[in-house]
Amino acid sequence: MTILLGCIADDFTGATDLAGMLVKAGMRTVQLIGVPQEPAVADVDDGIDAVVVALKSRTAPVGEAVAESLDALRWLQQAGARQYYFKYCSTFDSTPRGNIGPVAEALLDALGSRFTIACPAFPANGRTIYKGHLFVGDLLLSDSGMRDHPVTPMSDANLVRVLQAQAKGRVGLVDHADVQKGGGAIRSRFQALESEGYRFAVVDALSDADLLNIGAACAGLPLVTAGSGLALGLPQAFRRAGLLAESGAADALPPTGGLRAVISGSCSIATQGQVARMRETHPAFRVDPFELACGGDVVGAALDWAASRMDKGPVLVYATAAPEEVKAVQAQLGAAQAGSLIETALAEIARGLLELGVGQLIVAGGETSGAVVKALGITGLRIGPEIDPGVPWTVAISKSSNGRPVALALKSGNFGTRDFFIKAWRFLQPSD
Ligand code: ADP
């Protein structure tokens, strides 16, 4: 296989964000969960333009972050990527020791490349860079809430200085005056900086038009490092080079059939509304944490219940509860213990549902989704149409244990409209 863009994202939601941006910009994209094992290369279809490897390296010790990122790079090199993209947060979340600088330099070395950019700008989300300073809305990064972040506090908005503190090589700047002149002017600045011995250029960007110019200028760079905003600019550059089709439904998914179910372990306000809405019109089974704690066969009961109902339409299995109920459960069982008990049960129910013929499954809750994906042994997801902002349908890249492809929508707590569980099916082909 050959892919155009091989991406390494330093956390899971960041990877999802980037994958969604690439699909919208017209690239058929697969998101991999962690550094894939060898066989996964073959599991990824030929018709894929971009692969995003989701790591958890943002706050890992530097050595670990570098090693994991190099592992991901090696996999992407085997997959034949033309260009590599190290994706971090649009607020440049990092500590003075790293990990952005050390990871970027390790990737440059591994690729035999001398120069790259650093551009976390994402103007549509209020992240802009001017004279090398990162703004969050109207505030300098160092005056924004990021100042007090518990793990990666950002007390300096000057990205040249921030990156220089993390990197061995020199860090320069491509000023907005050059960026707005277009791709050619930016590329000339890159060449000048590289010949003066700079290893990085922080690049100013105030608008999507700037990101398109920067994307064009990056066409010859083996590695770019950026937030997800640059995903706007790169596909256009591939198109100009004749490597990517002009249009085409990048979000088209392979067909999935089978029965339909929703599993909800999120107690966020949005999810509570979505559960209440689905219960009005669809069969629903409540997972009782106390019964689970007493050792009752809740999983078996949920699966027996579902087996006799799913042929008539989507069913809901939920642990979702209002705050006072959650508090009562946590008071008795302990918060962490209750959480993992419920996650484990819901993940087992998911596995059982697939065995009963479910081929299209919505999972609500970030941690709950993590547990389900792990229990199902899913290593990667092809990204499909967006149901609501930030929540696409996906199809697992390997077939499930029941031998059929499975469509998954993994919804974090507060995402989605009240009718999310009802309307989501419309974005897929009908069940058989
Ligand atoms: P979100 O994305 O809304 O944060 P998560 O799945 O990440 O959802 O987290 C919700 C957590 O709450 C999970 O650990 C889940 O097991 C737990 N949980 C779900 N239902 C209950 C409940 N009724 N009582 C206590 N904890 C619950």
GROMACS .gro file of C-alpha atoms and ligand atoms in nm:
model
  459
    1MET     CA    1   0.000   0.000   0.000
    2THR     CA    2   0.101   0.364  -0.041
    3ILE     CA    3  -0.045   0.649   0.156
    4LEU     CA    4   0.006   1.020   0.107
    5LEU     CA    5   0.014   1.128   0.468
    6GLY     CA    6   0.133   0.939   0.775
    7CYS     CA    7   0.034   1.114   1.097
    8ILE     CA    8   0.143   1.066   1.456
    9ALA     CA    9  -0.089   1.228   1.710
   10ASP     CA   10   0.018   1.273   2.071
   11ASP     CA   11  -0.324   1.186   2.215
   12PHE     CA   12  -0.644   1.005   2.118
   13THR     CA   13  -0.888   1.294   2.089
   14GLY     CA   14  -0.624   1.490   1.899
   15ALA     CA   15  -0.599   1.201   1.655
   16THR     CA   16  -0.977   1.193   1.613
   17ASP     CA   17  -0.979   1.566   1.552
   18LEU     CA   18  -0.706   1.541   1.286
   19ALA     CA   19  -0.865   1.239   1.117
   20GLY     CA   20  -1.197   1.425   1.094
   21MET     CA   21  -1.028   1.730   0.944
   22LEU     CA   22  -0.848   1.520   0.682
   23VAL     CA   23  -1.171   1.346   0.580
   24LYS     CA   24  -1.346   1.681   0.543
   25ALA     CA   25  -1.057   1.803   0.329
   26GLY     CA   26  -1.109   1.502   0.100
   27MET     CA   27  -0.861   1.242   0.225
   28ARG     CA   28  -0.979   0.888   0.298
   29THR     CA   29  -0.847   0.831   0.647
   30VAL     CA   30  -0.788   0.550   0.895
   31GLN     CA   31  -0.719   0.615   1.261
   32LEU     CA   32  -0.510   0.355   1.440
   33ILE     CA   33  -0.533   0.303   1.814
   34GLY     CA   34  -0.178   0.294   1.945
   35VAL     CA   35   0.129   0.174   1.758
   36PRO     CA   36   0.004  -0.105   1.537
   37GLN     CA   37   0.143  -0.454   1.535
   38GLU     CA   38   0.295  -0.579   1.211
   39PRO     CA   39  -0.013  -0.741   1.053
   40ALA     CA   40  -0.212  -0.422   1.074
   41VAL     CA   41  -0.029  -0.282   0.769
   42ALA     CA   42  -0.206  -0.540   0.558
   43ASP     CA   43  -0.537  -0.472   0.731
   44VAL     CA   44  -0.552  -0.117   0.602
   45ASP     CA   45  -0.722  -0.092   0.262
   46ASP     CA   46  -0.537   0.016  -0.046
   47GLY     CA   47  -0.769   0.308  -0.111
   48ILE     CA   48  -0.656   0.509   0.191
   49ASP     CA   49  -0.493   0.851   0.163
   50ALA     CA   50  -0.397   0.912   0.526
   51VAL     CA   51  -0.332   0.713   0.842
   52VAL     CA   52  -0.337   0.876   1.185
   53VAL     CA   53  -0.169   0.682   1.466
   54ALA     CA   54  -0.315   0.782   1.802
   55LEU     CA   55  -0.054   0.773   2.079
   56LYS     CA   56  -0.072   0.881   2.444
   57SER     CA   57   0.264   1.054   2.436
   58ARG     CA   58   0.180   1.414   2.523
   59THR     CA   59   0.264   1.386   2.890
   60ALA     CA   60   0.465   1.062   2.889
   61PRO     CA   61   0.831   1.077   2.996
   62VAL     CA   62   1.038   1.220   2.708
   63GLY     CA   63   1.219   0.892   2.631
   64GLU     CA   64   0.894   0.702   2.611
   65ALA     CA   65   0.728   0.964   2.391
   66VAL     CA   66   1.025   0.957   2.151
   67ALA     CA   67   1.036   0.575   2.139
   68GLU     CA   68   0.662   0.541   2.075
   69SER     CA   69   0.667   0.811   1.809
   70LEU     CA   70   0.958   0.640   1.630
   71ASP     CA   71   0.768   0.310   1.643
   72ALA     CA   72   0.470   0.480   1.485
   73LEU     CA   73   0.694   0.637   1.221
   74ARG     CA   74   0.844   0.299   1.131
   75TRP     CA   75   0.496   0.156   1.079
   76LEU     CA   76   0.396   0.451   0.864
   77GLN     CA   77   0.717   0.417   0.661
   78GLN     CA   78   0.630   0.054   0.594
   79ALA     CA   79   0.293   0.177   0.476
   80GLY     CA   80   0.482   0.395   0.227
   81ALA     CA   81   0.375   0.743   0.339
   82ARG     CA   82   0.498   1.032   0.124
   83GLN     CA   83   0.487   1.290   0.400
   84TYR     CA   84   0.470   1.272   0.780
   85TYR     CA   85   0.272   1.489   1.019
   86PHE     CA   86   0.345   1.509   1.392
   87LYS     CA   87   0.022   1.640   1.543
   88TYR     CA   88   0.004   1.812   1.882
   89CYS     CA   89  -0.250   2.033   2.052
   90SER     CA   90  -0.338   2.376   1.912
   91THR     CA   91  -0.231   2.521   2.246
   92PHE     CA   92   0.113   2.356   2.207
   93ASP     CA   93   0.058   2.157   2.529
   94SER     CA   94   0.399   2.051   2.653
   95THR     CA   95   0.642   2.085   2.940
   96PRO     CA   96   0.974   2.280   2.916
   97ARG     CA   97   1.151   1.945   2.862
   98GLY     CA   98   0.919   1.843   2.585
   99ASN     CA   99   0.776   1.644   2.438
  100ILE     CA  100   0.721   1.837   2.117
  101GLY     CA  101   1.084   1.939   2.054
  102PRO     CA  102   1.250   1.603   2.129
  103VAL     CA  103   0.987   1.403   1.937
  104ALA     CA  104   1.008   1.633   1.634
  105GLU     CA  105   1.390   1.614   1.630
  106ALA     CA  106   1.388   1.235   1.665
  107LEU     CA  107   1.146   1.213   1.372
  108LEU     CA  108   1.361   1.450   1.164
  109ASP     CA  109   1.671   1.239   1.235
  110ALA     CA  110   1.489   0.917   1.151
  111LEU     CA  111   1.371   1.065   0.822
  112GLY     CA  112   1.717   1.206   0.739
  113SER     CA  113   1.562   1.549   0.715
  114ARG     CA  114   1.712   1.875   0.843
  115PHE     CA  115   1.418   2.111   0.868
  116THR     CA  116   1.054   2.129   0.965
  117ILE     CA  117   0.786   2.371   1.076
  118ALA     CA  118   0.596   2.418   1.401
  119CYS     CA  119   0.248   2.556   1.351
  120PRO     CA  120  -0.026   2.484   1.606
  121ALA     CA  121  -0.254   2.753   1.454
  122PHE     CA  122  -0.623   2.668   1.413
  123PRO     CA  123  -0.794   2.999   1.332
  124ALA     CA  124  -1.146   2.850   1.314
  125ASN     CA  125  -1.104   2.758   1.682
  126GLY     CA  126  -0.944   3.089   1.776
  127ARG     CA  127  -0.582   2.967   1.778
  128THR     CA  128  -0.370   3.213   1.580
  129ILE     CA  129   0.004   3.285   1.568
  130TYR     CA  130   0.145   3.634   1.514
  131LYS     CA  131   0.515   3.723   1.539
  132GLY     CA  132   0.558   3.377   1.683
  133HIS     CA  133   0.311   3.439   1.965
  134LEU     CA  134   0.021   3.201   2.012
  135PHE     CA  135  -0.319   3.353   2.084
  136VAL     CA  136  -0.622   3.171   2.226
  137GLY     CA  137  -0.912   3.388   2.113
  138ASP     CA  138  -0.820   3.742   2.218
  139LEU     CA  139  -0.567   3.631   2.479
  140LEU     CA  140  -0.203   3.542   2.462
  141LEU     CA  141  -0.159   3.171   2.542
  142SER     CA  142   0.012   3.270   2.867
  143ASP     CA  143  -0.294   3.473   2.975
  144SER     CA  144  -0.542   3.199   2.879
  145GLY     CA  145  -0.669   2.912   3.095
  146MET     CA  146  -0.367   2.711   2.973
  147ARG     CA  147  -0.158   2.905   3.221
  148ASP     CA  148  -0.305   2.690   3.500
  149HIS     CA  149  -0.330   2.356   3.319
  150PRO     CA  150  -0.259   2.083   3.576
  151VAL     CA  151  -0.014   1.885   3.361
  152THR     CA  152   0.109   2.113   3.084
  153PRO     CA  153   0.087   2.475   3.207
  154MET     CA  154   0.183   2.720   2.932
  155SER     CA  155   0.329   3.035   3.082
  156ASP     CA  156   0.501   3.171   2.770
  157ALA     CA  157   0.314   3.257   2.448
  158ASN     CA  158   0.632   3.301   2.243
  159LEU     CA  159   0.652   2.971   2.058
  160VAL     CA  160   1.003   3.036   1.928
  161ARG     CA  161   1.121   3.059   2.288
  162VAL     CA  162   0.905   2.766   2.407
  163LEU     CA  163   1.025   2.533   2.133
  164GLN     CA  164   1.386   2.652   2.165
  165ALA     CA  165   1.379   2.545   2.532
  166GLN     CA  166   1.285   2.192   2.421
  167ALA     CA  167   1.498   2.152   2.108
  168LYS     CA  168   1.871   2.107   2.038
  169GLY     CA  169   1.847   2.266   1.693
  170ARG     CA  170   1.779   2.636   1.634
  171VAL     CA  171   1.426   2.770   1.607
  172GLY     CA  172   1.340   3.059   1.372
  173LEU     CA  173   1.025   3.235   1.259
  174VAL     CA  174   0.838   3.284   0.933
  175ASP     CA  175   0.659   3.610   0.989
  176HIS     CA  176   0.302   3.681   0.880
  177ALA     CA  177   0.430   3.940   0.630
  178ASP     CA  178   0.583   3.651   0.434
  179VAL     CA  179   0.300   3.406   0.500
  180GLN     CA  180   0.045   3.633   0.337
  181LYS     CA  181   0.258   3.665   0.024
  182GLY     CA  182   0.185   3.300  -0.054
  183GLY     CA  183   0.342   2.956  -0.077
  184GLY     CA  184   0.644   3.068  -0.283
  185ALA     CA  185   0.748   3.338  -0.035
  186ILE     CA  186   0.708   3.099   0.257
  187ARG     CA  187   0.913   2.832   0.082
  188SER     CA  188   1.191   3.087   0.019
  189ARG     CA  189   1.195   3.170   0.389
  190PHE     CA  190   1.214   2.798   0.473
  191GLN     CA  191   1.514   2.761   0.239
  192ALA     CA  192   1.684   3.068   0.386
  193LEU     CA  193   1.634   2.949   0.743
  194GLU     CA  194   1.752   2.598   0.661
  195SER     CA  195   2.068   2.729   0.492
  196GLU     CA  196   2.139   2.945   0.798
  197GLY     CA  197   2.132   2.627   1.008
  198TYR     CA  198   1.785   2.655   1.157
  199ARG     CA  199   1.606   2.328   1.229
  200PHE     CA  200   1.257   2.465   1.293
  201ALA     CA  201   1.043   2.751   1.169
  202VAL     CA  202   0.752   2.862   1.381
  203VAL     CA  203   0.508   2.987   1.117
  204ASP     CA  204   0.260   3.270   1.173
  205ALA     CA  205  -0.101   3.201   1.070
  206LEU     CA  206  -0.408   3.417   1.124
  207SER     CA  207  -0.658   3.266   0.882
  208ASP     CA  208  -0.750   2.956   0.683
  209ALA     CA  209  -0.602   3.130   0.377
  210ASP     CA  210  -0.268   3.143   0.562
  211LEU     CA  211  -0.292   2.769   0.634
  212LEU     CA  212  -0.352   2.701   0.264
  213ASN     CA  213  -0.038   2.902   0.179
  214ILE     CA  214   0.161   2.718   0.444
  215GLY     CA  215   0.027   2.383   0.320
  216ALA     CA  216   0.148   2.469  -0.031
  217ALA     CA  217   0.491   2.568   0.102
  218CYS     CA  218   0.525   2.241   0.295
  219ALA     CA  219   0.483   2.022  -0.014
  220GLY     CA  220   0.854   1.935  -0.022
  221LEU     CA  221   0.905   1.881   0.351
  222PRO     CA  222   0.924   1.517   0.460
  223LEU     CA  223   0.791   1.611   0.806
  224VAL     CA  224   0.554   1.880   0.928
  225THR     CA  225   0.466   1.939   1.293
  226ALA     CA  226   0.141   2.116   1.363
  227GLY     CA  227  -0.199   2.123   1.529
  228SER     CA  228  -0.488   1.985   1.328
  229GLY     CA  229  -0.540   2.321   1.150
  230LEU     CA  230  -0.270   2.247   0.892
  231ALA     CA  231  -0.485   1.954   0.778
  232LEU     CA  232  -0.676   2.223   0.588
  233GLY     CA  233  -0.372   2.313   0.383
  234LEU     CA  234  -0.195   1.986   0.301
  235PRO     CA  235  -0.465   1.805   0.100
  236GLN     CA  236  -0.484   2.098  -0.140
  237ALA     CA  237  -0.109   2.069  -0.195
  238PHE     CA  238  -0.146   1.697  -0.274
  239ARG     CA  239  -0.424   1.786  -0.517
  240ARG     CA  240  -0.209   2.044  -0.690
  241ALA     CA  241   0.061   1.779  -0.732
  242GLY     CA  242  -0.197   1.548  -0.894
  243LEU     CA  243  -0.174   1.297  -0.608
  244LEU     CA  244  -0.524   1.338  -0.465
  245ALA     CA  245  -0.855   1.335  -0.650
  246GLU     CA  246  -1.029   1.671  -0.688
  247SER     CA  247  -1.336   1.557  -0.507
  248GLY     CA  248  -1.491   1.228  -0.407
  249ALA     CA  249  -1.663   1.110  -0.097
  250ALA     CA  250  -1.372   1.066   0.141
  251ASP     CA  251  -1.623   0.978   0.413
  252ALA     CA  252  -1.782   0.686   0.226
  253LEU     CA  253  -1.763   0.372   0.442
  254PRO     CA  254  -1.762   0.009   0.340
  255PRO     CA  255  -2.117  -0.123   0.383
  256THR     CA  256  -2.214  -0.277   0.715
  257GLY     CA  257  -2.539  -0.447   0.794
  258GLY     CA  258  -2.654  -0.634   1.098
  259LEU     CA  259  -2.855  -0.536   1.401
  260ARG     CA  260  -2.832  -0.200   1.574
  261ALA     CA  261  -2.764  -0.113   1.937
  262VAL     CA  262  -2.658   0.172   2.163
  263ILE     CA  263  -2.443   0.126   2.474
  264SER     CA  264  -2.422   0.423   2.706
  265GLY     CA  265  -2.185   0.454   3.000
  266SER     CA  266  -2.162   0.832   2.996
  267CYS     CA  267  -2.338   1.033   3.266
  268SER     CA  268  -2.276   1.370   3.100
  269ILE     CA  269  -2.571   1.604   3.063
  270ALA     CA  270  -2.594   1.566   2.686
  271THR     CA  271  -2.592   1.186   2.715
  272GLN     CA  272  -2.860   1.189   2.984
  273GLY     CA  273  -3.086   1.378   2.741
  274GLN     CA  274  -3.001   1.136   2.459
  275VAL     CA  275  -3.080   0.834   2.677
  276ALA     CA  276  -3.410   0.989   2.791
  277ARG     CA  277  -3.501   1.062   2.428
  278MET     CA  278  -3.427   0.710   2.307
  279ARG     CA  279  -3.616   0.552   2.598
  280GLU     CA  280  -3.931   0.732   2.482
  281THR     CA  281  -3.949   0.529   2.162
  282HIS     CA  282  -3.713   0.231   2.188
  283PRO     CA  283  -3.659  -0.067   2.420
  284ALA     CA  284  -3.404   0.013   2.692
  285PHE     CA  285  -3.221  -0.201   2.951
  286ARG     CA  286  -3.072  -0.038   3.259
  287VAL     CA  287  -2.746  -0.180   3.396
  288ASP     CA  288  -2.772  -0.162   3.775
  289PRO     CA  289  -2.431  -0.096   3.936
  290PHE     CA  290  -2.541  -0.242   4.271
  291GLU     CA  291  -2.649  -0.566   4.109
  292LEU     CA  292  -2.314  -0.580   3.930
  293ALA     CA  293  -2.133  -0.522   4.259
  294CYS     CA  294  -2.328  -0.809   4.417
  295GLY     CA  295  -2.205  -1.041   4.143
  296GLY     CA  296  -2.539  -1.071   3.958
  297ASP     CA  297  -2.525  -1.188   3.594
  298VAL     CA  298  -2.616  -0.848   3.455
  299VAL     CA  299  -2.428  -0.912   3.132
  300GLY     CA  300  -2.621  -1.233   3.066
  301ALA     CA  301  -2.952  -1.067   3.152
  302ALA     CA  302  -2.881  -0.773   2.920
  303LEU     CA  303  -2.790  -1.004   2.632
  304ASP     CA  304  -3.098  -1.228   2.679
  305TRP     CA  305  -3.312  -0.916   2.691
  306ALA     CA  306  -3.151  -0.773   2.376
  307ALA     CA  307  -3.163  -1.100   2.181
  308SER     CA  308  -3.541  -1.104   2.180
  309ARG     CA  309  -3.583  -0.741   2.078
  310MET     CA  310  -3.310  -0.635   1.837
  311ASP     CA  311  -3.474  -0.773   1.524
  312LYS     CA  312  -3.740  -0.502   1.558
  313GLY     CA  313  -3.499  -0.208   1.563
  314PRO     CA  314  -3.223  -0.043   1.767
  315VAL     CA  315  -3.207  -0.115   2.142
  316LEU     CA  316  -3.040   0.077   2.423
  317VAL     CA  317  -2.833  -0.065   2.708
  318TYR     CA  318  -2.732   0.204   2.956
  319ALA     CA  319  -2.571   0.271   3.292
  320THR     CA  320  -2.623   0.646   3.245
  321ALA     CA  321  -2.769   0.802   3.556
  322ALA     CA  322  -2.842   1.143   3.705
  323PRO     CA  323  -2.577   1.300   3.935
  324GLU     CA  324  -2.751   1.205   4.262
  325GLU     CA  325  -2.773   0.838   4.155
  326VAL     CA  326  -2.407   0.841   4.047
  327LYS     CA  327  -2.310   0.989   4.384
  328ALA     CA  328  -2.502   0.717   4.570
  329VAL     CA  329  -2.327   0.447   4.366
  330GLN     CA  330  -1.985   0.605   4.418
  331ALA     CA  331  -2.044   0.650   4.791
  332GLN     CA  332  -2.108   0.279   4.828
  333LEU     CA  333  -1.868   0.130   4.574
  334GLY     CA  334  -1.597   0.396   4.535
  335ALA     CA  335  -1.579   0.614   4.223
  336ALA     CA  336  -1.294   0.438   4.044
  337GLN     CA  337  -1.420   0.091   4.129
  338ALA     CA  338  -1.776   0.169   4.018
  339GLY     CA  339  -1.639   0.319   3.696
  340SER     CA  340  -1.430   0.019   3.600
  341LEU     CA  341  -1.696  -0.233   3.708
  342ILE     CA  342  -1.950  -0.066   3.480
  343GLU     CA  343  -1.704  -0.017   3.195
  344THR     CA  344  -1.608  -0.384   3.205
  345ALA     CA  345  -1.972  -0.496   3.207
  346LEU     CA  346  -2.065  -0.266   2.919
  347ALA     CA  347  -1.762  -0.385   2.719
  348GLU     CA  348  -1.867  -0.749   2.772
  349ILE     CA  349  -2.220  -0.661   2.666
  350ALA     CA  350  -2.078  -0.500   2.350
  351ARG     CA  351  -1.888  -0.817   2.269
  352GLY     CA  352  -2.199  -1.027   2.331
  353LEU     CA  353  -2.413  -0.800   2.115
  354LEU     CA  354  -2.174  -0.841   1.823
  355GLU     CA  355  -2.197  -1.217   1.864
  356LEU     CA  356  -2.576  -1.182   1.851
  357GLY     CA  357  -2.546  -1.011   1.513
  358VAL     CA  358  -2.504  -0.642   1.587
  359GLY     CA  359  -2.317  -0.474   1.304
  360GLN     CA  360  -2.386  -0.109   1.387
  361LEU     CA  361  -2.312   0.011   1.738
  362ILE     CA  362  -2.312   0.350   1.910
  363VAL     CA  363  -2.109   0.382   2.230
  364ALA     CA  364  -2.151   0.687   2.452
  365GLY     CA  365  -1.872   0.790   2.688
  366GLY     CA  366  -1.499   0.842   2.638
  367GLU     CA  367  -1.379   0.587   2.893
  368THR     CA  368  -1.663   0.354   2.802
  369SER     CA  369  -1.562   0.371   2.434
  370GLY     CA  370  -1.202   0.293   2.528
  371ALA     CA  371  -1.315  -0.017   2.720
  372VAL     CA  372  -1.541  -0.133   2.435
  373VAL     CA  373  -1.279  -0.085   2.165
  374LYS     CA  374  -1.030  -0.282   2.375
  375ALA     CA  375  -1.272  -0.565   2.447
  376LEU     CA  376  -1.356  -0.593   2.077
  377GLY     CA  377  -0.985  -0.604   1.989
  378ILE     CA  378  -1.022  -0.311   1.748
  379THR     CA  379  -0.690  -0.170   1.628
  380GLY     CA  380  -0.810   0.088   1.379
  381LEU     CA  381  -1.109   0.276   1.246
  382ARG     CA  382  -1.191   0.401   0.899
  383ILE     CA  383  -1.341   0.747   0.947
  384GLY     CA  384  -1.681   0.808   0.787
  385PRO     CA  385  -1.956   1.069   0.783
  386GLU     CA  386  -1.995   1.305   1.076
  387ILE     CA  387  -2.321   1.260   1.270
  388ASP     CA  388  -2.269   1.571   1.483
  389PRO     CA  389  -1.953   1.784   1.516
  390GLY     CA  390  -1.669   1.568   1.645
  391VAL     CA  391  -1.857   1.234   1.620
  392PRO     CA  392  -1.820   1.042   1.295
  393TRP     CA  393  -1.938   0.694   1.207
  394THR     CA  394  -1.640   0.467   1.166
  395VAL     CA  395  -1.587   0.111   1.052
  396ALA     CA  396  -1.337  -0.112   1.230
  397ILE     CA  397  -1.054  -0.203   0.993
  398SER     CA  398  -1.059  -0.569   1.088
  399LYS     CA  399  -1.371  -0.785   1.086
  400SER     CA  400  -1.528  -0.859   1.422
  401SER     CA  401  -1.529  -1.205   1.579
  402ASN     CA  402  -1.865  -1.272   1.410
  403GLY     CA  403  -1.693  -1.229   1.073
  404ARG     CA  404  -1.878  -0.914   0.968
  405PRO     CA  405  -1.758  -0.557   0.945
  406VAL     CA  406  -1.875  -0.343   1.233
  407ALA     CA  407  -1.972   0.023   1.226
  408LEU     CA  408  -1.901   0.216   1.544
  409ALA     CA  409  -1.987   0.568   1.656
  410LEU     CA  410  -1.781   0.656   1.963
  411LYS     CA  411  -1.937   0.960   2.126
  412SER     CA  412  -1.768   1.152   2.406
  413GLY     CA  413  -1.999   1.257   2.684
  414ASN     CA  414  -2.106   1.604   2.596
  415PHE     CA  415  -2.125   1.570   2.219
  416GLY     CA  416  -2.434   1.541   2.006
  417THR     CA  417  -2.791   1.666   1.993
  418ARG     CA  418  -3.074   1.516   2.202
  419ASP     CA  419  -3.187   1.291   1.916
  420PHE     CA  420  -2.833   1.166   1.845
  421PHE     CA  421  -2.916   0.796   1.912
  422ILE     CA  422  -3.220   0.820   1.685
  423LYS     CA  423  -3.083   1.014   1.391
  424ALA     CA  424  -2.736   0.855   1.374
  425TRP     CA  425  -2.858   0.551   1.175
  426ARG     CA  426  -2.962   0.773   0.885
  427PHE     CA  427  -2.596   0.830   0.804
  428LEU     CA  428  -2.547   0.457   0.737
  429GLN     CA  429  -2.698   0.231   0.477
  430PRO     CA  430  -3.009   0.049   0.607
  431SER     CA  431  -2.962  -0.267   0.809
  432ASP     CA  432  -3.037  -0.592   0.640
  433ADP     P1  433  -1.796   1.079   2.948
  433ADP     O1  434  -1.742   1.082   2.811
  433ADP     O2  435  -1.935   1.135   2.961
  433ADP     O3  436  -1.700   1.136   3.052
  433ADP     P2  437  -1.705   0.819   3.029
  433ADP     O4  438  -1.743   0.685   2.975
  433ADP     O5  439  -1.568   0.870   2.994
  433ADP     O6  440  -1.817   0.923   2.987
  433ADP     O7  441  -1.711   0.820   3.187
  433ADP     C1  442  -1.825   0.785   3.258
  433ADP     C2  443  -1.782   0.699   3.376
  433ADP     O8  444  -1.894   0.685   3.464
  433ADP     C3  445  -1.743   0.558   3.336
  433ADP     O9  446  -1.632   0.515   3.411
  433ADP     C4  447  -1.867   0.476   3.370
  433ADP    O10  448  -1.838   0.341   3.397
  433ADP     C5  449  -1.916   0.548   3.494
  433ADP     N1  450  -2.060   0.529   3.519
  433ADP     C6  451  -2.157   0.506   3.427
  433ADP     N2  452  -2.276   0.493   3.486
  433ADP     C7  453  -2.257   0.508   3.618
  433ADP     C8  454  -2.343   0.504   3.732
  433ADP     N3  455  -2.473   0.481   3.718
  433ADP     N4  456  -2.287   0.524   3.854
  433ADP     C9  457  -2.156   0.546   3.867
  433ADP     N5  458  -2.069   0.549   3.764
  433ADP    C10  459  -2.118   0.532   3.640
   0.00000   0.00000   0.00000
